[in-house]
Short mmCIF file of C-alpha atoms in Angstrom, two decimals:
data_model
loop_
_atom_site.label_atom_id
_atom_site.label_comp_id
_atom_site.label_asym_id
_atom_site.label_seq_id
_atom_site.Cartn_x
_atom_site.Cartn_y
_atom_site.Cartn_z
CA MET A 13 22.27 22.71 7.56
CA PHE A 14 25.81 21.11 7.52
CA ILE A 15 28.54 23.13 5.29
CA THR A 16 31.91 22.00 3.90
CA GLN A 17 33.30 25.49 4.15
CA LYS A 18 32.72 28.95 5.58
CA PRO A 19 30.29 31.08 3.13
CA PRO A 20 31.53 34.67 1.93
CA PRO A 21 29.76 37.46 4.20
CA SER A 22 27.02 38.08 1.53
CA ALA A 23 26.08 34.46 1.78
CA MET A 24 22.38 33.88 3.35
CA LEU A 25 21.82 30.16 5.09
CA ILE A 26 18.55 29.22 4.51
CA THR A 27 17.10 26.67 7.10
CA SER A 28 13.53 25.30 8.06
CA PHE A 29 13.82 28.11 11.13
CA GLN A 30 14.32 31.20 9.49
CA LEU A 31 11.82 34.06 8.05
CA HIS A 32 10.39 32.90 5.19
CA SER A 33 10.78 35.90 3.52
CA VAL A 34 14.39 35.29 2.56
CA LEU A 35 13.04 32.00 0.56
CA SER A 36 12.24 34.58 -2.67
CA THR A 37 15.80 35.11 -3.05
CA ALA A 38 16.79 30.93 -2.78
CA TYR A 39 14.14 30.98 -5.64
CA SER A 40 17.02 31.96 -7.60
CA GLN A 41 17.59 31.73 -11.62
CA ALA A 42 19.61 28.82 -11.27
CA ALA A 43 15.90 27.16 -10.26
CA ARG A 44 14.28 28.88 -13.40
CA LYS A 45 16.94 27.53 -15.39
CA PHE A 46 15.76 23.86 -14.34
CA LEU A 47 12.60 24.47 -14.77
CA ALA A 48 13.08 25.03 -18.60
CA GLY A 49 13.31 21.48 -19.37
CA PRO A 50 16.75 19.47 -19.66
CA SER A 51 20.34 21.06 -21.15
CA GLU A 52 23.58 19.52 -22.06
CA LYS A 53 25.01 21.23 -19.03
CA TRP A 54 22.62 19.50 -16.79
CA GLU A 55 23.18 16.49 -18.84
CA LYS A 56 26.76 16.30 -17.92
CA LYS A 57 26.14 16.22 -14.45
CA GLY A 58 23.94 13.67 -14.55
CA ILE A 59 20.60 15.17 -14.04
CA ARG A 60 18.79 13.71 -16.78
CA CYS A 61 18.20 10.05 -16.62
CA SER A 62 21.86 8.35 -16.53
CA SER A 63 22.73 5.13 -14.78
CA ALA A 64 26.08 6.37 -14.16
CA SER A 65 24.64 9.72 -12.39
CA LEU A 66 25.21 11.02 -8.57
CA ASN A 67 22.28 12.50 -8.46
CA CYS A 68 20.15 8.94 -9.66
CA PHE A 69 19.36 5.88 -7.84
CA SER A 70 22.66 4.10 -7.76
CA GLY A 71 22.57 0.28 -6.23
CA GLY A 72 18.75 1.58 -4.94
CA ILE A 73 20.57 4.69 -3.02
CA LEU A 74 19.13 8.11 -3.62
CA LYS A 75 22.24 10.68 -3.90
CA MET A 76 21.61 14.28 -2.76
CA GLU A 77 23.91 18.00 -3.57
CA VAL A 78 22.58 20.81 -2.74
CA LYS A 79 23.73 24.20 -2.88
CA ASN A 80 24.14 27.48 -0.45
CA CYS A 81 22.26 30.37 -2.61
CA SER A 82 24.19 34.06 -2.13
CA SER A 83 21.85 36.98 -1.67
CA ASN A 84 22.66 37.49 -5.40
CA GLY A 85 21.02 34.02 -6.56
CA GLY A 86 24.57 32.49 -6.67
CA CYS A 87 25.64 29.50 -5.30
CA CYS A 88 28.89 29.56 -2.59
CA ALA A 89 29.23 26.50 -1.80
CA SER A 90 28.44 22.57 -2.14
CA GLN A 91 27.24 20.40 0.63
CA VAL A 92 25.89 17.04 1.68
CA ASN A 93 22.75 18.03 3.76
CA ASN A 94 21.67 14.87 6.29
CA GLY A 95 18.72 16.79 6.91
CA ASP A 96 17.38 18.55 9.82
CA LEU A 97 13.91 17.04 10.30
CA PRO A 98 13.82 14.56 13.23
CA LEU A 99 12.61 11.32 11.80
CA PRO A 100 11.64 9.08 13.98
CA GLY A 101 13.76 5.78 14.39
CA ALA A 102 11.14 3.49 12.73
CA PHE A 103 11.01 5.88 9.18
CA LEU A 104 14.77 5.79 9.36
CA GLU A 105 14.43 2.41 8.98
CA PHE A 106 12.09 1.98 6.53
CA LEU A 107 13.82 4.23 4.45
CA GLU A 108 16.97 2.03 4.97
CA GLU A 109 15.32 -0.81 3.98
CA ASN A 110 14.23 0.79 0.76
CA GLY A 111 17.72 2.06 -0.20
CA LEU A 112 16.33 5.46 0.09
CA ASP A 113 18.67 8.53 1.67
CA PRO A 114 16.48 10.53 4.73
CA SER A 115 18.74 13.82 3.47
CA ILE A 116 16.11 14.07 0.83
CA TYR A 117 13.34 15.54 3.45
CA SER A 118 15.66 18.42 4.27
CA LEU A 119 14.86 20.14 1.07
CA ALA A 120 11.37 20.99 1.37
CA GLU A 121 12.53 24.66 1.45
CA SER A 122 14.11 24.58 -1.52
CA ILE A 123 11.76 22.77 -4.38
CA PRO A 124 9.65 25.12 -5.72
CA ARG A 125 5.39 25.25 -5.32
CA TYR A 126 3.73 24.34 -8.17
CA ILE A 127 0.46 25.63 -9.61
CA ARG A 128 -1.63 25.12 -12.44
CA VAL A 129 -3.35 28.23 -14.17
CA LYS A 130 -6.61 27.11 -16.08
CA PRO A 131 -5.75 27.65 -20.21
CA GLU A 132 -8.07 30.49 -20.10
CA PHE A 133 -6.53 32.84 -17.36
CA GLU A 134 -3.15 32.29 -18.59
CA SER A 135 -3.58 35.34 -20.26
CA ASP A 136 -3.79 37.34 -17.04
CA ILE A 137 -0.51 36.11 -15.54
CA GLY A 138 0.40 39.45 -14.92
CA GLY A 139 -2.80 40.09 -12.42
CA ILE A 140 -2.21 36.63 -10.87
CA GLU A 141 1.63 37.66 -9.95
CA SER A 142 0.69 40.89 -8.36
CA GLU A 143 -1.90 39.10 -6.38
CA LEU A 144 0.44 36.39 -5.19
CA ASN A 145 3.39 39.48 -4.97
CA CYS A 146 5.83 36.57 -6.97
CA LYS A 147 6.85 35.70 -10.19
CA LEU A 148 5.42 32.83 -12.15
CA GLU A 149 8.14 30.55 -13.58
CA LYS A 150 6.69 28.97 -16.97
CA VAL A 151 7.26 25.44 -16.58
CA ILE A 152 9.06 24.72 -20.31
CA TRP A 153 7.89 20.87 -20.21
CA LEU A 154 4.70 20.88 -18.68
CA PRO A 155 2.01 22.73 -20.48
CA SER A 156 -0.09 25.43 -17.66
CA PHE A 157 2.11 24.59 -14.80
CA TYR A 158 4.15 27.47 -13.07
CA SER A 159 6.20 27.63 -9.90
CA ILE A 160 6.85 30.16 -7.31
CA PRO A 161 8.69 30.16 -4.22
CA PRO A 162 7.75 27.46 -1.38
CA HIS A 163 6.68 30.04 1.36
CA ILE A 164 3.53 31.77 -1.15
CA GLN A 165 0.05 30.64 0.29
CA ILE A 166 -2.72 30.61 -2.23
CA ALA A 167 -5.44 30.09 -0.53
CA SER A 168 -6.35 33.09 0.44
CA SER A 169 -5.56 34.46 -3.03
CA GLN A 170 -8.80 35.70 -5.01
CA SER A 171 -7.07 33.88 -7.59
CA TYR A 172 -7.60 30.34 -6.49
CA GLN A 173 -11.16 31.69 -4.96
CA LEU A 174 -12.47 32.37 -8.33
CA GLY A 175 -11.04 29.06 -9.72
CA LYS A 176 -8.08 30.78 -12.10
CA ILE A 177 -5.30 28.51 -10.02
CA TYR A 178 -4.95 25.60 -8.00
CA GLY A 179 -2.17 23.96 -6.57
CA MET A 180 -0.66 20.60 -8.22
CA ASP A 181 2.68 19.10 -8.17
CA ALA A 182 4.35 19.06 -11.16
CA ALA A 183 5.18 15.50 -11.03
CA SER A 184 1.24 14.89 -10.66
CA GLY A 185 0.91 16.73 -14.02
CA ALA A 186 2.80 14.75 -15.62
CA ALA A 187 1.24 11.52 -14.72
CA VAL A 188 -1.94 13.09 -16.21
CA LEU A 189 -0.50 14.38 -19.11
CA ALA A 190 1.39 10.53 -19.94
CA LEU A 191 -1.77 9.07 -20.27
CA ASN A 192 -3.18 11.59 -23.31
CA VAL A 193 -6.64 12.05 -22.45
CA LEU A 194 -8.28 13.40 -25.66
CA PRO A 195 -11.41 15.11 -26.16
CA GLY A 196 -14.28 12.70 -26.99
CA ASP A 197 -12.09 10.02 -24.62
CA HIS A 198 -14.19 8.14 -21.79
CA ALA A 199 -11.65 8.67 -18.47
CA LEU A 200 -11.74 6.89 -15.35
CA ASP A 201 -9.72 7.84 -12.30
CA LEU A 202 -9.82 5.20 -10.34
CA CYS A 203 -8.54 6.81 -7.04
CA ALA A 204 -9.66 10.41 -7.43
CA ALA A 205 -9.35 12.21 -4.36
CA PRO A 206 -7.68 15.05 -3.29
CA GLY A 207 -8.95 16.10 -6.93
CA ALA A 208 -6.00 18.20 -8.58
CA LYS A 209 -5.92 15.47 -11.29
CA LEU A 210 -9.67 15.14 -11.81
CA CYS A 211 -9.18 18.80 -12.02
CA MET A 212 -6.78 18.71 -14.87
CA LEU A 213 -8.70 15.85 -16.89
CA CYS A 214 -11.85 17.45 -16.43
CA ASP A 215 -9.76 20.14 -18.15
CA MET A 216 -8.24 18.21 -20.88
CA LEU A 217 -11.86 17.33 -22.11
CA GLY A 218 -13.63 19.83 -22.23
CA ARG A 219 -17.08 19.32 -22.81
CA THR A 220 -17.05 16.25 -24.48
CA GLY A 221 -16.39 12.55 -23.65
CA SER A 222 -16.75 11.65 -19.65
CA LEU A 223 -14.82 11.63 -16.90
CA THR A 224 -15.84 8.95 -13.85
CA GLY A 225 -13.82 9.64 -10.79
CA VAL A 226 -13.96 6.84 -7.72
CA ASP A 227 -12.87 7.04 -4.42
CA VAL A 228 -13.29 4.46 -1.14
CA ALA A 229 -13.55 7.77 1.12
CA ARG A 230 -16.65 9.68 0.84
CA HIS A 231 -15.52 12.89 2.81
CA ARG A 232 -12.26 12.96 0.38
CA LEU A 233 -14.66 12.48 -2.62
CA ALA A 234 -16.82 15.38 -0.93
CA ALA A 235 -14.03 17.39 -1.61
CA CYS A 236 -13.25 16.73 -5.10
CA ARG A 237 -16.98 17.58 -5.76
CA THR A 238 -16.65 21.09 -4.15
CA MET A 239 -13.33 21.39 -6.54
CA LEU A 240 -15.06 20.21 -9.47
CA GLN A 241 -17.77 23.20 -8.66
CA LYS A 242 -15.92 25.61 -7.72
CA TYR A 243 -13.87 25.40 -11.32
CA SER A 244 -17.14 25.14 -13.08
CA ILE A 245 -15.63 22.05 -14.96
CA GLY A 246 -17.82 19.12 -13.67
CA ASP A 247 -20.38 19.20 -16.41
CA VAL A 248 -19.28 15.69 -17.85
CA CYS A 249 -18.29 14.10 -14.72
CA ARG A 250 -19.84 11.85 -12.39
CA LEU A 251 -18.67 10.90 -9.05
CA PHE A 252 -18.89 7.25 -7.24
CA VAL A 253 -17.98 6.20 -3.53
CA SER A 254 -16.54 3.00 -4.10
CA ASP A 255 -13.68 0.60 -3.81
CA GLY A 256 -11.72 0.98 -6.19
CA THR A 257 -10.64 -3.14 -6.37
CA SER A 258 -14.32 -3.90 -7.17
CA PHE A 259 -15.83 -0.72 -9.01
CA SER A 260 -17.53 -1.91 -12.22
CA VAL A 261 -19.78 0.41 -13.40
CA LEU A 262 -18.97 1.28 -17.39
CA PRO A 263 -18.85 4.76 -19.21
CA PHE A 264 -22.15 6.43 -20.25
CA ARG A 265 -23.06 4.63 -23.90
CA SER A 266 -25.95 4.86 -25.78
CA LYS A 267 -27.19 1.35 -25.21
CA TYR A 268 -27.17 -0.53 -21.87
CA GLY A 269 -27.11 -4.29 -20.84
CA THR A 270 -26.52 -6.79 -22.80
CA ASP A 271 -29.49 -8.93 -22.83
CA GLY A 272 -31.92 -6.77 -25.10
CA THR A 273 -34.08 -5.72 -22.02
CA ASN A 274 -34.81 -3.07 -21.15
CA PRO A 275 -35.81 -1.36 -17.59
CA GLU A 276 -39.18 -1.13 -16.34
CA VAL A 277 -41.00 1.99 -18.06
CA SER A 278 -42.14 3.24 -14.52
CA GLU A 279 -38.58 3.19 -12.78
CA VAL A 280 -37.55 6.39 -11.36
CA LYS A 281 -35.11 8.22 -13.42
CA PHE A 282 -32.13 10.25 -12.11
CA ALA A 283 -33.17 13.94 -12.09
CA GLU A 284 -30.82 17.04 -12.96
CA TRP A 285 -28.27 17.22 -10.02
CA THR A 286 -28.59 19.93 -7.65
CA ASN A 287 -27.27 20.08 -4.04
CA ARG A 288 -30.28 21.95 -2.67
CA LYS A 289 -32.13 19.30 -1.44
CA SER A 290 -34.66 19.41 1.45
CA ARG A 291 -33.67 18.03 4.88
CA LYS A 292 -36.34 15.25 4.25
CA GLU A 293 -34.32 14.62 1.34
CA LYS A 294 -30.98 14.64 2.80
CA ARG A 295 -32.57 12.21 5.45
CA ARG A 296 -33.86 9.39 2.87
CA GLU A 297 -30.57 9.89 1.38
CA ARG A 298 -28.78 9.24 4.84
CA ARG A 299 -31.18 6.42 5.45
CA ALA A 300 -30.22 4.37 2.37
CA ARG A 301 -26.63 5.05 2.40
CA GLU A 302 -26.42 3.54 5.66
CA ARG A 303 -28.50 0.62 4.91
CA ASN A 304 -26.29 -0.07 1.58
CA TYR A 305 -23.30 0.14 3.35
CA SER A 306 -24.57 -2.63 5.94
CA LYS A 307 -24.75 -4.85 2.72
CA PRO A 308 -21.83 -7.13 2.14
CA ASN A 309 -21.53 -5.82 -1.19
CA PRO A 310 -22.46 -2.20 -1.14
CA GLU A 311 -22.83 -0.87 -4.57
CA PRO A 312 -21.15 2.64 -5.32
CA GLU A 313 -22.54 5.49 -4.58
CA LEU A 314 -23.57 8.42 -7.15
CA LEU A 315 -22.10 11.64 -4.95
CA PHE A 316 -22.39 13.96 -8.08
CA TYR A 317 -23.14 14.06 -11.59
CA GLY A 318 -22.44 16.55 -14.47
CA ARG A 319 -25.42 18.04 -16.47
CA ASN A 320 -23.82 15.99 -19.62
CA SER A 321 -22.16 13.16 -17.93
CA GLY A 322 -24.91 11.03 -19.47
CA VAL A 323 -26.67 9.73 -15.78
CA ALA A 324 -29.61 12.35 -16.05
CA GLY A 325 -32.44 10.58 -17.85
CA LEU A 326 -30.99 7.14 -16.73
CA SER A 327 -32.79 4.40 -14.11
CA LYS A 328 -30.86 2.92 -11.48
CA SER A 329 -30.66 -0.63 -13.14
CA GLU A 330 -29.51 1.30 -16.35
CA LEU A 331 -26.41 2.93 -14.43
CA PHE A 332 -25.83 -0.09 -12.53
CA HIS A 333 -26.42 -2.97 -14.75
CA PRO A 334 -23.75 -6.03 -14.19
CA ILE A 335 -21.37 -6.55 -16.95
CA LYS A 336 -20.25 -9.58 -18.62
CA ASP A 337 -16.67 -10.23 -18.96
CA ASP A 338 -15.57 -9.18 -22.20
CA GLU A 339 -17.69 -6.42 -22.10
CA PRO A 340 -15.46 -3.63 -21.47
CA CYS A 341 -13.10 -4.89 -24.03
CA SER A 342 -15.47 -2.90 -26.20
CA SER A 343 -17.61 -0.37 -24.04
CA GLY A 344 -14.87 0.18 -21.64
CA TYR A 345 -13.24 3.11 -21.24
CA ASP A 346 -10.75 4.82 -23.59
CA LYS A 347 -7.72 5.82 -20.91
CA VAL A 348 -7.71 4.97 -17.04
CA LEU A 349 -5.68 6.27 -14.19
CA VAL A 350 -4.53 4.24 -10.90
CA ASP A 351 -2.79 6.78 -8.79
CA ALA A 352 -2.68 4.41 -6.18
CA GLU A 353 -2.66 4.30 -2.52
CA CYS A 354 0.76 4.25 -1.24
CA THR A 355 3.27 4.89 1.89
CA HIS A 356 3.67 8.84 0.08
CA ASP A 357 7.49 8.83 1.10
CA GLY A 358 8.08 10.25 -1.90
CA SER A 359 6.33 13.79 -0.95
CA ILE A 360 8.49 15.77 1.17
CA LYS A 361 5.93 17.89 2.85
CA HIS A 362 3.29 15.52 3.06
CA ILE A 363 6.42 13.58 5.28
CA GLN A 364 6.97 17.28 7.20
CA LYS A 365 3.55 17.49 7.91
CA PHE A 366 3.70 14.41 10.46
CA GLU A 367 6.14 16.87 12.36
CA SER A 368 2.89 18.58 13.67
CA TRP A 369 0.56 15.62 13.48
CA GLY A 370 2.64 13.61 15.45
CA TRP A 371 5.25 10.85 14.53
CA LYS A 372 3.15 8.02 16.41
CA THR A 373 0.55 9.32 13.41
CA LEU A 374 3.34 8.45 10.88
CA GLN A 375 3.61 4.97 12.22
CA ARG A 376 0.40 4.07 12.18
CA ARG A 377 -0.74 5.40 8.57
CA VAL A 378 2.44 4.84 6.95
CA LEU A 379 4.73 2.36 9.06
CA ASP A 380 2.59 -0.05 10.56
CA ALA A 381 3.69 -3.70 9.49
CA GLU A 382 0.18 -5.17 8.61
CA ARG A 383 -0.54 -1.98 6.32
CA THR A 384 2.28 -2.03 4.49
CA ASP A 385 2.14 -6.03 3.79
CA ASP A 386 -1.23 -4.95 2.47
CA LEU A 387 -0.38 -2.31 0.22
CA PHE A 388 0.68 -4.63 -2.15
CA ASN A 389 -2.04 -6.24 -3.12
CA LEU A 390 -4.50 -3.29 -2.73
CA GLN A 391 -2.02 -1.40 -5.67
CA LEU A 392 -1.80 -4.58 -7.46
CA ARG A 393 -5.66 -5.18 -7.53
CA LEU A 394 -6.35 -1.74 -8.04
CA LEU A 395 -4.29 -2.15 -11.12
CA THR A 396 -5.79 -5.15 -11.93
CA ASN A 397 -9.50 -3.82 -12.07
CA GLY A 398 -8.29 -0.76 -13.69
CA PHE A 399 -7.07 -2.67 -16.34
CA LYS A 400 -10.23 -4.41 -16.44
CA LEU A 401 -12.33 -1.74 -16.94
CA LEU A 402 -10.08 -0.60 -19.82
CA LYS A 403 -11.01 -0.99 -23.53
CA THR A 404 -9.17 -2.63 -26.19
CA GLY A 405 -6.35 -0.32 -27.48
CA GLY A 406 -6.77 1.84 -24.67
CA THR A 407 -4.43 3.30 -21.88
CA LEU A 408 -3.41 3.02 -18.17
CA VAL A 409 -1.05 5.13 -16.39
CA TYR A 410 -0.24 3.75 -12.64
CA SER A 411 1.44 5.90 -10.76
CA THR A 412 2.25 6.62 -7.04
CA CYS A 413 4.29 8.94 -4.85
CA SER A 414 6.27 6.12 -3.12
CA LEU A 415 10.14 6.41 -4.08
CA THR A 416 10.05 2.56 -3.04
CA VAL A 417 10.43 -0.25 -5.77
CA ALA A 418 8.57 -2.34 -3.43
CA GLN A 419 5.22 -0.22 -4.13
CA ASN A 420 6.02 0.43 -8.35
CA GLU A 421 8.51 -1.85 -10.37
CA ASP A 422 7.49 -5.06 -8.37
CA VAL A 423 3.84 -4.41 -8.83
CA ILE A 424 4.09 -3.77 -12.40
CA GLU A 425 6.14 -6.78 -12.90
CA ARG A 426 4.03 -9.22 -10.96
CA PHE A 427 0.48 -6.98 -13.25
CA LEU A 428 2.90 -7.90 -16.31
CA CYS A 429 3.14 -11.24 -15.74
CA LEU A 430 -0.43 -11.89 -14.55
CA ASN A 431 -2.00 -10.03 -17.52
CA PRO A 432 -0.41 -11.22 -21.55
CA LEU A 433 -2.81 -8.74 -22.58
CA ALA A 434 -1.02 -6.16 -20.83
CA GLU A 435 2.20 -3.84 -22.70
CA LEU A 436 4.14 -1.29 -21.63
CA GLN A 437 4.54 1.69 -23.45
CA GLU A 438 6.95 4.66 -23.97
CA VAL A 439 5.59 7.54 -22.41
CA ASP A 440 6.17 9.94 -25.69
CA VAL A 441 5.27 13.09 -24.71
CA ALA A 442 8.36 12.70 -21.46
CA GLU A 443 11.48 13.37 -24.03
CA LYS A 444 12.31 16.77 -22.10
CA TRP A 445 10.81 16.27 -19.10
CA PRO A 446 13.23 16.26 -16.05
CA CYS A 447 13.28 12.71 -14.53
CA LYS A 448 14.96 9.06 -14.98
CA ALA A 449 14.10 6.00 -16.02
CA GLY A 450 12.71 3.54 -13.75
CA ARG A 451 14.22 0.10 -13.11
CA ILE A 452 11.78 -1.34 -15.60
CA PRO A 453 12.26 -0.05 -19.07
CA LYS A 454 9.46 2.54 -20.27
CA THR A 455 8.90 3.75 -16.72
CA LEU A 456 9.90 6.83 -15.52
CA ARG A 457 10.93 8.63 -11.97
CA PHE A 458 10.35 11.91 -10.39
CA ASP A 459 12.16 12.82 -7.42
CA PRO A 460 13.21 15.63 -5.52
CA THR A 461 16.85 16.07 -6.38
CA THR A 462 16.79 14.62 -9.71
CA SER A 463 13.24 16.76 -10.85
CA GLN A 464 12.88 19.76 -8.00
CA THR A 465 9.23 18.16 -7.90
CA SER A 466 7.92 15.33 -4.99
CA GLY A 467 8.76 11.77 -5.70
CA LEU A 468 6.43 9.80 -8.35
CA PHE A 469 6.71 6.71 -10.41
CA ILE A 470 4.82 6.42 -13.86
CA ALA A 471 4.06 3.27 -16.05
CA LYS A 472 1.72 3.46 -19.58
CA ILE A 473 0.18 0.17 -20.01
CA SER A 474 -1.67 -0.63 -23.03
CA LYS A 475 -4.90 -3.30 -23.38
CA LEU A 476 -3.92 -5.59 -26.50
CA PRO A 477 -6.41 -6.99 -28.66
#
């Protein structure tokens, strides 16, 4: 890190190459105060939403100020960090084209890690702290979320293995909270993997309503299934391997079909789901899956369904019945989350992984010109289909972990032009969130410097009658 003045002897200079043991000190009282929510002091410094703030996007450029932390938890030197991650030229060009400051990628060791504690285990915070050997700082503005020093690993802990906690960035939790899911709702997570948002949605629903998770990648959705089973929260959930841009299965209702017909009495019904299957059954399912995927328009693959998800006892024709154009307006989902595929440039830790994965992988997965050109269309199609499946009066949240305008505000503007029944809504629970306004009124942006989280864009949309 480059500093503007020589620190006192007691100062500890934190770099990405030092031992993780010093990071608990860096995670200081200042960080704890920040997590409690916005304050008058922050607003004077421009940390809350302010068009004039140096810490906000000004003219499309993300400005950053960081501090060196002394051994007593205080700050001794203000500095502008140009970053010590060897970002490749192609990625730097991508950042420059989108008005983003590359120095944000040096902040990984100063941004806390976030975990969500399942509500029924919040009374055992002391035990979880003893096991992780660190203090859990409650995130006041986000229920059931706690911050821990960034070097703490939770995967080997008993609390994680027993399903008491799971890792989830606070900004991602905010996107789910913005959806305002209530018990009894029928909710859809159109891009469900890797599964943390899905788990939070399950907790919010409880044992009523239903949750449908969709993802185009079967192996990633299988990881979601594992999480649901691990945390014992999949009772009202069903998972489909499907393209989110064309998925068309409506939530479980008492009646299926719109033509008054009933399925054949002899048609096979779905039995209660089990993962204990014989080799013969697994081979039969694999062959059926291969036949389905060879079709021009394969039907969704039902990967998992809970006991009270409404699937058991249905026939295949009932579950996958064709829907009429106006049917979702009355029988669609009450809440839809579209956490769309993006370049992930707002996730510092994700970008850092490419240092070990290889920067050529970044070039192929993120910066490929054909892929980035297609992203806008993909995001727009995901948003459009999610809105199509939304019930009249229902709520949709669109989010990405990109900091670019092209993948966020531009997508929303285009979508609103094409959908006169769509209306942007205020995120009413965001009053105390450490975020700032997006370029479009009523949209929100989290970023590493303003929010001490990963970057995230949130837009809340309702469907008018």
